[in-house]
Tab-separated table of C-alpha atoms and ligand atoms in Angstrom:
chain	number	residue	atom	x	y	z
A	126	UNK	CA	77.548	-258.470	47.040
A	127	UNK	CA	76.470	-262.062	45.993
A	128	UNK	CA	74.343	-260.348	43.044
A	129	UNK	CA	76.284	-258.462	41.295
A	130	UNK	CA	77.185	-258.988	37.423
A	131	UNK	CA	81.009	-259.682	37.066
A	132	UNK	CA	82.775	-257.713	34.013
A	133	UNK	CA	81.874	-259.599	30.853
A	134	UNK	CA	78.197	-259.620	31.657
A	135	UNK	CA	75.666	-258.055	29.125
A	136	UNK	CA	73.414	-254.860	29.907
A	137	UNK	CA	70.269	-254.596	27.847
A	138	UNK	CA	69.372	-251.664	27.294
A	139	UNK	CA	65.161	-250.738	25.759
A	140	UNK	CA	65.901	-247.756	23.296
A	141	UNK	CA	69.100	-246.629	21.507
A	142	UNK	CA	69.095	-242.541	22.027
A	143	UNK	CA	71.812	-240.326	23.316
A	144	UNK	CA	71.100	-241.625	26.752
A	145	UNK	CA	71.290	-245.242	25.589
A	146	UNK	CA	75.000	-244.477	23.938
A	147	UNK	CA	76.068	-242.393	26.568
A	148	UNK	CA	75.076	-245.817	29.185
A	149	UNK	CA	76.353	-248.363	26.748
A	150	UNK	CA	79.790	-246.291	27.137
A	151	UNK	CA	79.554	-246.318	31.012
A	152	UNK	CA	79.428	-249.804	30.626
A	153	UNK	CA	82.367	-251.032	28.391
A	154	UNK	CA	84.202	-248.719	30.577
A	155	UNK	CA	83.589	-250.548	33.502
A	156	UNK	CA	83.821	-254.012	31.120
A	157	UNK	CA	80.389	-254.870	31.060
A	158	UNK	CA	78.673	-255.208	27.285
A	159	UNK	CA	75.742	-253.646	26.133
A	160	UNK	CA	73.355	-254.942	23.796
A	161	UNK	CA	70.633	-252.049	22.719
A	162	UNK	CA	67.220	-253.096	21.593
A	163	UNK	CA	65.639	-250.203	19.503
A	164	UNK	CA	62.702	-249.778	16.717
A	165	UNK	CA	64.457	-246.775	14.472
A	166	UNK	CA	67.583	-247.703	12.472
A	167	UNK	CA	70.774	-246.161	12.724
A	168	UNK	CA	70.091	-245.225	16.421
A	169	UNK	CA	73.141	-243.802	18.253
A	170	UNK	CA	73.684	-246.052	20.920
A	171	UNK	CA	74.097	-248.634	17.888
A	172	UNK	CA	77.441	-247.147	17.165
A	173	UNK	CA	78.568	-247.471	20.755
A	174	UNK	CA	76.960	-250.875	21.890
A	175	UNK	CA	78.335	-254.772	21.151
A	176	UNK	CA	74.833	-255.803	19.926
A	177	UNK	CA	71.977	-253.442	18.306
A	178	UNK	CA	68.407	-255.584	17.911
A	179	UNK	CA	65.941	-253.328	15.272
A	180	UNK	CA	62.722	-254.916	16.088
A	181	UNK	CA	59.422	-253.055	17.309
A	182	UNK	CA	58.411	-253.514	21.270
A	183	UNK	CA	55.374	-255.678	19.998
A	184	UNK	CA	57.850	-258.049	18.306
A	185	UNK	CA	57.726	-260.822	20.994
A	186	UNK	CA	60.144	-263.367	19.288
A	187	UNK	CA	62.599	-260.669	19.068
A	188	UNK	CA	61.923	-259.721	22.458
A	189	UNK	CA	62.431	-263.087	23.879
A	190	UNK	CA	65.271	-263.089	21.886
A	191	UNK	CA	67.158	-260.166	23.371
A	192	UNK	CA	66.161	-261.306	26.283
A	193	UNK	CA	68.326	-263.986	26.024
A	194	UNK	CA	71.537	-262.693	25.138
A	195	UNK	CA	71.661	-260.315	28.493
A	196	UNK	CA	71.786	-260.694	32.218
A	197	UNK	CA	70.010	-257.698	33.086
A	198	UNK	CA	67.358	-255.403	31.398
A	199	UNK	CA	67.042	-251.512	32.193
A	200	UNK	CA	65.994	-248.597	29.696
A	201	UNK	CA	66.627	-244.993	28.588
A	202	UNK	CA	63.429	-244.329	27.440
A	203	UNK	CA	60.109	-243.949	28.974
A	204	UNK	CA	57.501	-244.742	26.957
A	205	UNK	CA	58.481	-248.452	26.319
A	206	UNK	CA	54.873	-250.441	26.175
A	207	UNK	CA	54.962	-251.924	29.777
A	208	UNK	CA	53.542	-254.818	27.527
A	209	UNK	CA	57.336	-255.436	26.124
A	210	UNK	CA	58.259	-255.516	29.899
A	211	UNK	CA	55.718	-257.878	31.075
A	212	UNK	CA	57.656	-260.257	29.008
A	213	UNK	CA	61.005	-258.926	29.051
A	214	UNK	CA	60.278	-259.732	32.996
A	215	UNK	CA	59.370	-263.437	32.807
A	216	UNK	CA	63.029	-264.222	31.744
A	217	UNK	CA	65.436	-261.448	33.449
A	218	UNK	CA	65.516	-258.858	35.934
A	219	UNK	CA	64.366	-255.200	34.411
A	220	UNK	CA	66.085	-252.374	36.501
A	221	UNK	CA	64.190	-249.989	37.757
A	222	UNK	CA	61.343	-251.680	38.010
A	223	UNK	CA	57.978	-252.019	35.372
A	224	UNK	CA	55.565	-250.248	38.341
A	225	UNK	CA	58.261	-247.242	38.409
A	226	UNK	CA	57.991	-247.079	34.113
A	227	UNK	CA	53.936	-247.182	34.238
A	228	UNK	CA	53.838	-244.357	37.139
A	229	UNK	CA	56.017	-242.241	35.544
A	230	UNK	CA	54.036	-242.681	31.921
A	231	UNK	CA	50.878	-241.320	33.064
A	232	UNK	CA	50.800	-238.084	34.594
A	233	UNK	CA	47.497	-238.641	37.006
A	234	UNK	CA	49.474	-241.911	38.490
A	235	UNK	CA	52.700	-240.029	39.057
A	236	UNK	CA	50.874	-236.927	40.251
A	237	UNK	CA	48.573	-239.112	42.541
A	238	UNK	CA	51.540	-241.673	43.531
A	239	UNK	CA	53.759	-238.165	44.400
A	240	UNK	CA	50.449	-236.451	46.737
A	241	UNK	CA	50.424	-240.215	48.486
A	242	UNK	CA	53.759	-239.558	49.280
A	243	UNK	CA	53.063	-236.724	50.797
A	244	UNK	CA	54.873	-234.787	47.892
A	245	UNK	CA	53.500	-231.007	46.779
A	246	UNK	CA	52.761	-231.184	42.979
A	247	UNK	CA	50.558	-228.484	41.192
A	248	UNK	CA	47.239	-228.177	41.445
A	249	UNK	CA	45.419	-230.228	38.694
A	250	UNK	CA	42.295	-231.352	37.531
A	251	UNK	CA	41.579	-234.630	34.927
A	252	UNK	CA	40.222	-233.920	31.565
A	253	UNK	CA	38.874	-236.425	28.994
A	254	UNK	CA	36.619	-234.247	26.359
A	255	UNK	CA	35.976	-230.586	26.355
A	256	UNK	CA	33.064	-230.273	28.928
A	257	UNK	CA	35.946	-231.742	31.084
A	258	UNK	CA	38.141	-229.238	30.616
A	259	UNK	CA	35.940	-226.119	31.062
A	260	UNK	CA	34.829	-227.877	34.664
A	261	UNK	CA	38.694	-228.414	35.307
A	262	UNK	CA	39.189	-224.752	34.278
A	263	UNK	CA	36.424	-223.626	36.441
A	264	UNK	CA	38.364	-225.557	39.617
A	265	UNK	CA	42.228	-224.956	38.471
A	266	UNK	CA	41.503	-221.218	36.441
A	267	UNK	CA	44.264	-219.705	34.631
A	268	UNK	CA	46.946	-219.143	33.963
A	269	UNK	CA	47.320	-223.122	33.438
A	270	UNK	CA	48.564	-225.848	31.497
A	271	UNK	CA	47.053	-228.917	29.471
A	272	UNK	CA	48.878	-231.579	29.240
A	273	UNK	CA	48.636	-235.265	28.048
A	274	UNK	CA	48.416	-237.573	30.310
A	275	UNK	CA	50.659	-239.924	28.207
A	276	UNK	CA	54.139	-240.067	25.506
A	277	UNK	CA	54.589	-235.891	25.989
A	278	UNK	CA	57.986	-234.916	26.554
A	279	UNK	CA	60.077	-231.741	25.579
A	280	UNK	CA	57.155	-229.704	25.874
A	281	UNK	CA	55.245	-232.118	23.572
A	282	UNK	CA	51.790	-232.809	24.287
A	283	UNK	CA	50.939	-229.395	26.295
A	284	UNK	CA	49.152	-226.448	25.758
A	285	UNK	CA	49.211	-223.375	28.028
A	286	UNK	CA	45.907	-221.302	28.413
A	287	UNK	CA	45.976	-217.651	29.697
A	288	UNK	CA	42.062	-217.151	29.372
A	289	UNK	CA	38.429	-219.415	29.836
A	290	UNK	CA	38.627	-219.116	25.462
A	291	UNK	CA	41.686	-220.657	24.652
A	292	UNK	CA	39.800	-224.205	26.079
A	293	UNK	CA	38.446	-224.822	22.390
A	294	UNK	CA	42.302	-224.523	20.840
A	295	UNK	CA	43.700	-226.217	23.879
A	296	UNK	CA	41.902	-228.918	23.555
A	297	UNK	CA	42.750	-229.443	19.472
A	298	UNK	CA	46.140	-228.912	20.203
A	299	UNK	CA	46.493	-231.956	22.280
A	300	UNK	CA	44.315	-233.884	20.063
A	301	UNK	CA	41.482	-234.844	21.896
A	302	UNK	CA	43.935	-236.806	24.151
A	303	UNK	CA	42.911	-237.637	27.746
A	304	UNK	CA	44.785	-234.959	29.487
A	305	UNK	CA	45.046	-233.257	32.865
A	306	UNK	CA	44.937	-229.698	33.533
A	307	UNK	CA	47.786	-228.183	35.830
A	308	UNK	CA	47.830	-224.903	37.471
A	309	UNK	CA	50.413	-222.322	36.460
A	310	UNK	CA	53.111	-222.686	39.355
A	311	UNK	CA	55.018	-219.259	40.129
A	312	UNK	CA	58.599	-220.549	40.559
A	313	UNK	CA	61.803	-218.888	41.163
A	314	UNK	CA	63.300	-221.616	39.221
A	315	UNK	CA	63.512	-224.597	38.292
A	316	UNK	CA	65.220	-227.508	39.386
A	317	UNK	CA	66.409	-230.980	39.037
A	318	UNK	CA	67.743	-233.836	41.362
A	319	UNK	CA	69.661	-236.697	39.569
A	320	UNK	CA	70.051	-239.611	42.087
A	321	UNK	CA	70.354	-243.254	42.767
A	322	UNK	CA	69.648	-246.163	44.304
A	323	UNK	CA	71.147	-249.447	44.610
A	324	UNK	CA	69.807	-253.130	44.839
A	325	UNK	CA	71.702	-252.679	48.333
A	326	UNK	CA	68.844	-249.905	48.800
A	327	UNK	CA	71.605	-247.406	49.375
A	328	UNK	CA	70.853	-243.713	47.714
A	329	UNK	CA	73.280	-241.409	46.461
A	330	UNK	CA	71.869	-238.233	44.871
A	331	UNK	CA	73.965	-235.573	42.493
A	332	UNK	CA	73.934	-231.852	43.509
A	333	UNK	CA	70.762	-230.260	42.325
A	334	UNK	CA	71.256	-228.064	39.421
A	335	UNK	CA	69.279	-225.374	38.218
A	336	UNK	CA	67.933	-225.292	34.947
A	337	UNK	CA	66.933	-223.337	32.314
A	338	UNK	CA	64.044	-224.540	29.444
A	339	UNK	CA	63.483	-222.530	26.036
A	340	UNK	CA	60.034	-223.876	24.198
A	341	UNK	CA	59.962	-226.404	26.554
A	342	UNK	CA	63.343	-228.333	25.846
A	343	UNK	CA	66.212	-228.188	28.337
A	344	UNK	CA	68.827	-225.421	27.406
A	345	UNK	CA	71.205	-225.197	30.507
A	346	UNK	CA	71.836	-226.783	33.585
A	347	UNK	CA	73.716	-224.747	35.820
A	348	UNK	CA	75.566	-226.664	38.754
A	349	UNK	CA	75.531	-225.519	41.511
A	350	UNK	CA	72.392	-224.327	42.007
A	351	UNK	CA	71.785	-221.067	42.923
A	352	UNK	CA	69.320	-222.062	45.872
A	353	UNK	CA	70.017	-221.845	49.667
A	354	UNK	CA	71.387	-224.913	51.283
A	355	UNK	CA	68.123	-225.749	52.872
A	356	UNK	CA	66.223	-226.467	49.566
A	357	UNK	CA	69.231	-228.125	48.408
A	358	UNK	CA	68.613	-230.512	51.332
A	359	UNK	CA	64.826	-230.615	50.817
A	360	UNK	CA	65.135	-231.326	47.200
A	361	UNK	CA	67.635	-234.392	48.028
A	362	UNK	CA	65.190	-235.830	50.276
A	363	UNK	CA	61.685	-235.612	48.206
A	364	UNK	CA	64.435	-237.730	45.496
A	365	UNK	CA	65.134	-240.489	48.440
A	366	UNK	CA	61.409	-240.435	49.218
A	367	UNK	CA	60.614	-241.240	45.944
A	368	UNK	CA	63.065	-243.739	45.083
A	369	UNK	CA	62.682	-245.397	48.595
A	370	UNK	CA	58.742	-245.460	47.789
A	371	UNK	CA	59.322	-247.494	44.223
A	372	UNK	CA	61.837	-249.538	45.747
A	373	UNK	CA	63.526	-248.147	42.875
A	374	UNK	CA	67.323	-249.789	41.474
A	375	UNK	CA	68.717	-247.163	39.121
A	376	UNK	CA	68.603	-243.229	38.216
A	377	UNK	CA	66.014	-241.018	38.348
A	378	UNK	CA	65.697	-237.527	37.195
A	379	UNK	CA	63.582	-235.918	39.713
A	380	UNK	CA	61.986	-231.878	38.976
A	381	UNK	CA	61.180	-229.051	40.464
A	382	UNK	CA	59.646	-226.256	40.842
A	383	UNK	CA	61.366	-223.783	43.868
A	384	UNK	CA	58.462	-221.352	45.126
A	385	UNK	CA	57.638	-218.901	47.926
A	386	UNK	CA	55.943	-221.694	49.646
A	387	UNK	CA	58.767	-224.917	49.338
A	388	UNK	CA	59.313	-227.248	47.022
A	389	UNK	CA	56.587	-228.305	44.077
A	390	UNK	CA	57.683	-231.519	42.150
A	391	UNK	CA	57.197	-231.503	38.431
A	392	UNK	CA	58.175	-234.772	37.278
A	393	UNK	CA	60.175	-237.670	37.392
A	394	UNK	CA	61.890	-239.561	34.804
A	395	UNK	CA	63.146	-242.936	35.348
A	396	UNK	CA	65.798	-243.119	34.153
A	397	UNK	CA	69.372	-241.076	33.476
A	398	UNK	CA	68.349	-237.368	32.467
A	399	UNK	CA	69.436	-234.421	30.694
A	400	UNK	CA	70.044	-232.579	33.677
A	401	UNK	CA	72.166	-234.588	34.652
A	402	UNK	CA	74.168	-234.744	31.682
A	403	UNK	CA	76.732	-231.933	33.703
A	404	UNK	CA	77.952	-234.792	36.407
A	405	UNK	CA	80.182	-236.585	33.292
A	406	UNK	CA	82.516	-233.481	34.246
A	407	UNK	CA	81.354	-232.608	37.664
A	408	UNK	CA	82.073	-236.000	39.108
A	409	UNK	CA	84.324	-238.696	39.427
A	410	UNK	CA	81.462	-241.245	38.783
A	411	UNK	CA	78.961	-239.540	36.836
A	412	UNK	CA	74.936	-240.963	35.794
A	413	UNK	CA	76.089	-243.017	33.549
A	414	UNK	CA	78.159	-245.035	35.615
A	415	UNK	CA	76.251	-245.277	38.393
A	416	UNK	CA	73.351	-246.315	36.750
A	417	UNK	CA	75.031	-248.914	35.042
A	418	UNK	CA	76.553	-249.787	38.807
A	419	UNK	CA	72.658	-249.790	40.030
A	420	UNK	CA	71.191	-252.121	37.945
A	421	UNK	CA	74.343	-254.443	37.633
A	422	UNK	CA	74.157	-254.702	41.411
A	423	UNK	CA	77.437	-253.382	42.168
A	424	UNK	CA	77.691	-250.517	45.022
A	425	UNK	CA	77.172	-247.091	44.010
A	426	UNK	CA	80.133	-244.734	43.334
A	427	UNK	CA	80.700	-241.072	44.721
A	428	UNK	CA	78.209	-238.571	43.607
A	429	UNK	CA	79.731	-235.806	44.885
A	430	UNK	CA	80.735	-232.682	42.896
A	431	UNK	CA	84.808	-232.246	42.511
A	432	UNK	CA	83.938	-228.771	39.585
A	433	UNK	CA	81.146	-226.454	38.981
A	434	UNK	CA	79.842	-226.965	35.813
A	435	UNK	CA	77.291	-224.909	32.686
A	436	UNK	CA	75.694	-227.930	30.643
A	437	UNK	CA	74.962	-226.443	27.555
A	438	UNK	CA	72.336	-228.525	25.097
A	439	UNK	CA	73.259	-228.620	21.228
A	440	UNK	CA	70.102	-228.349	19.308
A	441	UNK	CA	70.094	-227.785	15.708
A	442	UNK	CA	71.425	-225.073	14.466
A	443	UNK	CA	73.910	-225.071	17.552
A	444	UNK	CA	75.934	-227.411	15.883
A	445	UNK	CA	76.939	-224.462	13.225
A	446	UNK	CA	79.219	-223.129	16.623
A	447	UNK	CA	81.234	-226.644	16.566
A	448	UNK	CA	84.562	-225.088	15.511
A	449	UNK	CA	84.400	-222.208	18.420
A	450	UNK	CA	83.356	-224.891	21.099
A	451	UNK	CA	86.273	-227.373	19.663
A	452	UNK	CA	88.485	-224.003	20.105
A	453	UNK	CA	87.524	-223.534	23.765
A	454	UNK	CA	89.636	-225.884	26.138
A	455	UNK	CA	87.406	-225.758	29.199
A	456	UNK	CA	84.641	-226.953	27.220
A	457	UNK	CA	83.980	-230.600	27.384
A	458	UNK	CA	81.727	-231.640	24.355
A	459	UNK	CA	79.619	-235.002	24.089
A	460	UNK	CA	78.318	-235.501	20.314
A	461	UNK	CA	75.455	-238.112	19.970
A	462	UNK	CA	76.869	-239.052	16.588
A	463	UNK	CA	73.277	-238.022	14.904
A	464	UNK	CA	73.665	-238.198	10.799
A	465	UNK	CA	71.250	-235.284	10.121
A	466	UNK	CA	70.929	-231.842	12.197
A	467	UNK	CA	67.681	-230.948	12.392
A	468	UNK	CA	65.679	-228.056	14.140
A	469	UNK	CA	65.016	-229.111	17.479
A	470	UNK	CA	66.986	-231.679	18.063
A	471	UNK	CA	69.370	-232.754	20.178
A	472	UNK	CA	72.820	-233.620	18.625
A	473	UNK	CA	75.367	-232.826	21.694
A	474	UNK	CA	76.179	-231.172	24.907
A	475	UNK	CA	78.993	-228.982	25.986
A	476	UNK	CA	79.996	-229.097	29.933
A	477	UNK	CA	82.085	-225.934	30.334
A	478	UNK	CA	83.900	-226.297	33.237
A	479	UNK	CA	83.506	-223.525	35.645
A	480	UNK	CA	86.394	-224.311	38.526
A	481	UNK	CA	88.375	-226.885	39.754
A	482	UNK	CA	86.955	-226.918	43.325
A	483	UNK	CA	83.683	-228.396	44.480
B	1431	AMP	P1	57.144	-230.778	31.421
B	1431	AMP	O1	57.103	-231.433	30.084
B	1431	AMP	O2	55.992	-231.110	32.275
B	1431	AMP	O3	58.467	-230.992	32.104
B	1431	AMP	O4	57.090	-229.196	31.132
B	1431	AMP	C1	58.104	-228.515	30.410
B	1431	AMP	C2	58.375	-227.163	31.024
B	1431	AMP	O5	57.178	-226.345	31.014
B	1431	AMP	C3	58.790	-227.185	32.484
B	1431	AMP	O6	60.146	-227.459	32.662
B	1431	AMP	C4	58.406	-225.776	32.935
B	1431	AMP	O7	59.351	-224.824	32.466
B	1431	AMP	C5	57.101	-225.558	32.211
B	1431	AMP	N1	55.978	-226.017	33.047
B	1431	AMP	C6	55.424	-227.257	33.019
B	1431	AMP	N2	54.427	-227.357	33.913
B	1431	AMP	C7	54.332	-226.170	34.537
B	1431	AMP	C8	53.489	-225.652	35.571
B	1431	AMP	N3	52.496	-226.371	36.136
B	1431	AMP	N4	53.695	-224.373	35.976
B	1431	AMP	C9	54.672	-223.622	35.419
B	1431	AMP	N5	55.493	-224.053	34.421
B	1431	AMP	C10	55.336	-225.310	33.985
């Protein structure tokens, strides 16, 4: 393992979020440093992290800058301009890759790059002004969902339409944005592969857990499954096809839908995820870690599960339950160290343990 980062070496990491903190603390762990580059001030990885840059992603000097100070690049948040990365490139490795950032940004190239893998997604049509969507209607019908093609996330960015004469209000609702428009998939659940892959090109996925979305945000992950083994096994490999097919170095959050008819992929993220959130007390090595292991080029750890775990996201007014959680010893709670609870947003997690057996 020629190329990978001995312990002192600097991690920089594009946006300074929960998931940023929660990889910046993977990393001192393993003694590595992170240095977190990040437009808002305050962020919460800047509490966590050696170095904390507040600069905008068009801000080239301080770009080149951060660039500088680290020995490899990766980020926790997908909508970096792949602008910032075709310069963040020219001086040090970015792990994953640019090409797996700009797929996953735009849902027509990650639904088209997913079909060329051979990958089931939902039906869906593209839509760019109104008369667009009433011909994508016409082809997809309803029930169905609009969606931007670019920067939604938690359930940003979509609209659902039950009838031809919601079009109109779908349409202002995302904006006049260039969309698509996705059929209505009828799943038995949903849910979501967390796995890895290493500059050594060797994958390790997580147990798939199931979970559960209110208003479009993640509520609970539930681990394991509740799926027969078979999907299990199906879902693991559609994650290894994907990663193997970006030549991907790092985690990916991989979703989807379980139907009557196999496996439907949502979407990937890539980069740690949510759903994944349950492996920092379901595993010895958990996302963090190996992510941080990925892109520092060290060999992935054990993914597999030694408890059964219930992630539980703390969104606003959760945060009022604090004492009962603190109360509750089989409840492992991860605050993001967020000033200022507001209404829909995410301020913590809770694993409650479930067993001591995997
Ligand atoms: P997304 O932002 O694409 O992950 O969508 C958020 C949530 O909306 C998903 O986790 C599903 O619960 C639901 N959803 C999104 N797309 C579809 C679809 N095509 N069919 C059924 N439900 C969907």
């Amino acid at each position: 393992m020629t190329e990978a980062l001995p312990p002192g070496s600097v991690i920089g990491i594009l946006g300074g979020g929960q998931l940023g903190r929660m990889l910046a603390m993977a990393a001192a762990r393993l003694g590595l440093r992170a240095h977190i580059f990040e437009p808002g001030a305050n962020p919460p990885a800047g509490q966590v992290a050696e170095r904390c840059v507040t600069a905008a992603y068009e801000d080239s000097a301080a770009l080149r800058d951060f660039a500088s100070g680290v020995d490899v690049i990766t980020f926790e948040f997908e909508n970096v301009p792949t602008a910032a990365l075709d310069l963040l490139e020219m001086s040090r490795p970015i792990r994953p890759s640019r090409r797996a950032l700009a797929v996953s940004q735009d849902r027509l190239a990650e639904k088209t790059f997913l079909n060329d893998c051979g990958l089931a997604t939902a039906p869906f049509a593209l839509v760019d002004d109104l008369e667009g969507l009433k011909v994508a209607l016409s082809e997809i019908g309803v029930p169905s969902i609009l969606k931007t093609r670019r920067f939604g996330y938690d359930g940003k960015g979509q609209a659902r339409l039950g009838a031809l004469d919601d079009a109109p209000g779908a349409w202002d609702s995302v904006a006049g944005a260039p969309s698509v428009l996705e059929g209505f998939v009828d799943f038995t659940a949903e849910i979501s592969v967390i796995a890895a892959r290493g500059l050594d090109r060797r994958v390790a996925c997580f147990d798939p857990g199931e979970n559960v979305h209110e208003g479009g945000i993640l509520r609970r992950t539930t681990v394991p499954a509740r799926i027969p083994a078979s999907t299990k096994s199906d879902a693991v490999l559609i994650a290894a096809r994907i990663l193997n097919a970006l030549d991907y170095v790092g985690v990916i959050g991989v979703e989807l839908f379980v139907t009557q008819a196999g496996l439907v992929v949502n979407e990937f993220a890539p980069r740690v995820h949510n759903s994944g959130h349950w492996t920092q007390n379901g595993c010895a090595i958990d996302q963090f870690e190996q992510h941080i292991r990925a892109v520092a080029g060290w060999p992935l750890g054990d993914g597999k599960r030694h408890s059964d775990v219930v992630m539980e996201n703390l969104i606003g007014d959760d945060m009022d339950r604090l004492p009962q959680l603190m109360a509750d010893p089989a409840a492992a709670l991860h605050l993001y160290g967020k000033a200022e609870t507001r209404a829909g947003r995410k301020m913590g997690h809770v694993n409650h343990i479930q067993s001591g057996e995997g």
